[in-house]
Every structure is written in C-alpha cells, then in structure tokens.
Coordinates of C-alpha atoms in Angstrom, one line a residue:
Chain V
D1 CA -0.2 -0.1 0.0
A2 CA 1.0 3.3 -0.7
G3 CA 2.1 5.9 2.2
V4 CA 1.4 9.3 2.7
T5 CA 2.8 11.1 -0.7
Q6 CA 3.5 15.0 -1.0
S7 CA 4.5 16.9 -3.7
P8 CA 6.8 18.9 -4.2
T9 CA 10.0 17.7 -2.8
H10 CA 12.0 20.8 -2.7
L11 CA 10.7 23.9 -3.3
I12 CA 12.9 27.4 -3.7
K13 CA 10.7 30.8 -3.3
T14 CA 11.4 34.5 -2.5
R15 CA 10.1 36.8 0.4
G16 CA 6.0 37.6 -0.6
Q17 CA 5.3 35.0 -2.7
Q18 CA 2.5 32.6 -2.3
V19 CA 3.4 28.6 -1.8
T20 CA 1.1 25.9 -2.3
L21 CA 2.3 22.3 -1.2
R22 CA -0.1 18.9 -1.4
C23 CA -0.2 16.0 0.5
S24 CA -2.1 12.4 -0.4
P25 CA -3.3 10.5 2.6
I26 CA -2.8 6.5 3.2
S27 CA -5.9 5.0 1.4
G28 CA -8.9 5.1 3.3
H29 CA -7.6 8.0 5.8
K30 CA -9.7 10.5 6.7
S31 CA -7.2 13.0 8.4
V32 CA -4.8 14.9 7.3
S33 CA -2.4 17.1 9.8
W34 CA 0.5 19.2 8.8
Y35 CA 3.1 20.4 10.8
Q36 CA 5.9 22.2 10.2
Q37 CA 9.8 21.5 11.2
V38 CA 12.5 23.8 11.3
L39 CA 16.1 22.8 11.5
G40 CA 17.4 21.2 14.1
Q41 CA 14.0 20.8 15.8
G42 CA 10.8 18.6 16.7
P43 CA 8.0 19.2 14.0
Q44 CA 5.2 21.6 15.2
F45 CA 1.5 21.4 14.9
I46 CA 0.3 23.3 12.0
F47 CA -3.6 22.0 11.0
Q48 CA -5.9 19.3 10.7
Y49 CA -8.0 18.0 8.9
Y50 CA -11.0 15.6 9.5
E51 CA -13.9 15.2 7.0
K52 CA -13.3 18.2 4.8
E53 CA -13.4 20.2 8.2
E54 CA -10.6 22.0 10.2
R55 CA -10.4 20.3 13.7
G56 CA -7.5 21.9 15.1
R57 CA -5.0 24.9 14.5
G58 CA -1.8 25.6 15.9
N59 CA 0.1 28.8 16.5
F60 CA 0.8 29.7 13.7
P61 CA -0.6 33.3 11.9
D62 CA -3.5 33.6 9.5
R63 CA -1.0 33.9 6.4
F64 CA -1.1 29.9 6.7
S65 CA -4.4 27.9 5.4
A66 CA -5.0 24.8 4.0
R67 CA -8.1 22.6 2.5
Q68 CA -8.9 19.5 2.5
F69 CA -11.1 17.7 -0.5
P70 CA -13.6 15.7 -1.0
N71 CA -11.0 12.0 -1.6
Y72 CA -9.1 13.4 1.8
S73 CA -6.4 14.8 -0.4
S74 CA -4.8 18.4 1.3
E75 CA -3.3 21.5 0.4
L76 CA -1.3 23.7 3.0
N77 CA -0.9 27.1 1.0
V78 CA 1.5 29.8 2.7
N79 CA 0.6 33.6 1.9
A80 CA 3.3 36.4 1.8
L81 CA 6.7 34.5 2.8
L82 CA 9.2 35.1 5.0
L83 CA 12.4 33.6 5.6
G84 CA 11.6 31.9 8.9
D85 CA 9.7 29.8 6.9
S86 CA 11.8 28.1 5.6
A87 CA 11.5 23.9 6.7
L88 CA 10.8 21.0 6.0
Y89 CA 6.4 20.9 5.8
L90 CA 5.3 17.6 6.8
C91 CA 1.5 15.8 6.4
A92 CA 0.6 12.7 8.7
S93 CA -2.8 10.8 7.9
S94 CA -5.0 9.0 9.9
S95 CA -7.8 7.1 10.5
G96 CA -9.5 10.1 12.7
Q97 CA -10.2 7.6 15.6
A98 CA -9.0 8.9 19.2
N99 CA -6.3 6.3 19.5
S100 CA -4.9 6.1 15.4
P101 CA -1.2 7.1 15.5
L102 CA 0.0 9.3 12.7
H103 CA 1.9 8.5 9.5
F104 CA 4.1 11.2 8.1
G105 CA 5.2 11.5 4.2
N106 CA 8.8 12.2 3.4
G107 CA 8.5 16.4 3.4
T108 CA 8.9 18.9 1.3
R109 CA 11.6 21.0 2.2
L110 CA 10.8 25.1 1.4
T111 CA 13.5 27.3 1.0
V112 CA 12.9 31.1 1.1
T113 CA 15.4 33.3 0.0
Chain F
A1 CA 2.7 24.0 30.3
Q2 CA 2.1 20.9 28.0
S3 CA 6.0 20.1 26.5
V4 CA 7.9 17.0 25.8
T5 CA 12.0 17.6 26.7
Q6 CA 14.9 15.8 25.2
P7 CA 17.5 15.7 27.4
D8 CA 20.4 15.1 24.9
I9 CA 21.4 16.5 21.4
H10 CA 22.9 13.9 20.6
I11 CA 24.3 10.0 21.8
T12 CA 27.0 7.9 20.0
V13 CA 26.6 4.3 21.6
S14 CA 29.5 1.7 19.5
E15 CA 27.8 -1.2 17.7
G16 CA 26.1 -3.8 19.0
A17 CA 25.9 -1.7 22.0
S18 CA 23.1 -1.5 24.5
L19 CA 21.0 2.2 24.1
E20 CA 19.2 4.5 26.1
L21 CA 17.3 7.6 24.3
R22 CA 15.5 9.8 27.5
C23 CA 12.0 12.1 27.2
N24 CA 10.0 13.2 29.5
Y25 CA 6.7 15.0 29.2
S26 CA 4.6 17.6 31.1
Y27 CA 0.7 16.9 30.0
G28 CA -2.6 18.0 31.7
A29 CA -4.8 14.8 30.8
T30 CA -3.8 11.1 29.6
P31 CA -1.2 10.4 27.7
Y32 CA -0.4 9.1 24.7
L33 CA 2.8 8.9 24.4
F34 CA 5.3 8.0 20.8
W35 CA 8.9 7.9 19.2
Y36 CA 9.3 8.5 15.9
V37 CA 12.2 7.9 14.0
Q38 CA 13.9 10.2 11.0
S39 CA 16.5 9.3 8.9
P40 CA 18.4 12.4 6.4
G41 CA 16.0 13.8 4.3
Q42 CA 13.2 11.7 5.4
G43 CA 9.8 11.6 7.3
L44 CA 9.1 10.2 10.0
Q45 CA 8.5 6.8 10.6
L46 CA 6.4 5.9 14.2
L47 CA 8.4 3.0 16.6
L48 CA 6.0 3.0 18.8
K49 CA 2.7 4.0 21.2
Y50 CA 1.6 4.1 23.9
F51 CA -2.0 4.6 24.8
S52 CA -2.9 2.4 28.0
G53 CA -2.0 -1.1 29.8
D54 CA 0.9 -2.2 29.7
T55 CA 3.2 0.5 30.5
L56 CA 6.4 -1.6 28.9
V57 CA 5.6 -1.3 25.0
Q58 CA 7.3 -3.0 22.2
G59 CA 7.4 -1.5 19.2
I60 CA 9.4 -2.2 15.5
K61 CA 12.9 -2.5 14.6
G62 CA 13.9 -4.0 18.2
F63 CA 13.3 -0.9 20.6
E64 CA 11.1 -0.6 23.6
A65 CA 9.8 2.0 25.7
E66 CA 8.8 2.0 28.9
F67 CA 5.6 4.7 30.4
K68 CA 7.0 5.8 34.1
R69 CA 4.0 7.7 35.4
S70 CA 5.5 9.0 38.7
Q71 CA 8.6 10.1 36.9
S72 CA 6.9 11.7 33.8
S73 CA 9.4 9.6 31.9
F74 CA 8.6 7.0 28.3
N75 CA 12.1 6.2 28.1
L76 CA 13.2 4.1 24.5
R77 CA 15.8 1.5 24.9
K78 CA 17.2 -1.2 22.6
P79 CA 19.6 -3.7 23.6
S80 CA 21.2 -4.0 20.8
V81 CA 22.5 -1.4 18.4
H82 CA 22.7 -1.6 14.8
W83 CA 24.8 1.1 13.1
S84 CA 21.4 1.1 10.3
D85 CA 20.0 2.8 13.6
A86 CA 22.0 6.1 13.5
A87 CA 18.8 8.6 13.0
E88 CA 17.4 11.6 14.9
Y89 CA 14.8 10.3 17.3
F90 CA 11.9 12.1 18.6
C91 CA 9.2 11.6 21.1
A92 CA 6.3 13.2 20.8
V93 CA 3.3 13.1 23.1
G94 CA -0.9 13.6 23.0
G95 CA -4.4 13.8 23.9
M96 CA -7.1 11.5 24.2
D97 CA -9.0 14.0 22.3
S98 CA -5.9 15.1 20.2
S99 CA -4.5 12.7 19.1
Y100 CA -3.0 14.4 15.5
K101 CA -2.1 17.6 17.8
L102 CA 1.4 16.2 18.6
I103 CA 3.4 17.6 21.3
F104 CA 7.2 16.6 19.9
G105 CA 10.2 17.2 22.0
S106 CA 13.5 18.6 19.6
G107 CA 15.4 15.4 18.8
T108 CA 18.4 13.0 20.1
R109 CA 20.5 12.5 17.2
L110 CA 22.0 9.0 17.6
L111 CA 25.3 8.2 15.7
V112 CA 26.8 4.3 15.7
R113 CA 30.2 3.8 16.2
P114 CA 31.5 0.3 13.9

C-alpha cells in the first residue's frame, strides 16, 4: 500500500511569494495533519482536517491556510512568505479515530530566499 | 504547559551496545506517547506508541519503551544497536481528544560507532 505522498519534494521561493503544498493520505484515512519542522527542531503542529473540516489549528499566523478535498487529499497554502518559513513541511494521515497514530510523509523542503 | 523534553541532543554508541534515549513530558491529561525516527531527508516513522495498559511497549526494529507515570518519562531502549539505527529520534505526546495534535521534543541524534 502507498504511504502518505507529498509534492513537491523541494521548493525554492522568494520572500513575499505564495506557495501551495500537496498531500495525499494513506488509502482509507480521512484525517490529514500538517506540521512544520524547522532545521534542528521537532515538528510543530499547524493544522488538522477531518472529513473536509478544520479540527485543530496550531499557533501559526493567518498567512497559513489549508483545505481538504472530497478524496481526503489536502493542500497547505502559505502567503507572503518570510525567510523564517523555510522548513520541512510534513503531512500526516490517520483514520481520525481517537487512538489512531499519525503516519507521516517524507515532507516538502521549502526554502525561502 | 504541555511539553516534551529530550535532554540529550546527541548520543554516540558503539555497534552492538545497548541504547537508552530519554524523554520527559508535561501533559495535563492522560497522555498518549510516541517515539518516531527520522532518517536524513525523510519523514517520520512510528517506532512505537503507548495509549494505555502495559507500561512496557514493544515496537518495530527491536525497540521498546517504558512509561513511568510517576517520573513523567517514556524512555526508549534497544538492547543491541545496529549501524542502520543511526538517525534522529523524536518523542511526542498527545491526548485522547487530540491524538492528531502531537507535541514533539527537539530530538536526539544517534550516532553509531563501528
């Protein structure tokens, strides 16, 4: 079975630009979560979506937004990019049940210059 | 405040030696605890999880972890390390109502000497 897939794998953007990252969950998983991992740190929670609705949001500015589609895939959008947005963006999927673990993709490495 | 502390930034062990990675957490409710491993340029792979029940949990690749509520700890152990275990290890905590919203530690990088 395919795991969580993310695209693109790498991305270079300029300050002020906008970026869209994509994620396809494991088949049968209805929940998608997004995490930001800055170099040298652990991942930080950004969003969770379940059945196309936002269930949770971390401490990130409104420049960050996301959505989930009927096929449960998801997009993360970041507007007005800052140098500090440079990070590995990880998508994780789960069944959405209370005790179901997160399964992570390999991430999208975003570099903002 | 909810947090996870991994006090060791780097650990170096010889191949075949035993390993223990430390993790302490602070969480207001009943914690769900996880260990993930990350190889360079890769995402996170789940090693093991604790939700309830037996406080000693077995995971993949020969890893185990022990939940000690009195010490707020969830240390990861392996009796004999292989060179392929070299990676970054992350401890994380979540809750029953927010198992998707994990709080991660800052990680421990494991180096394995031949």
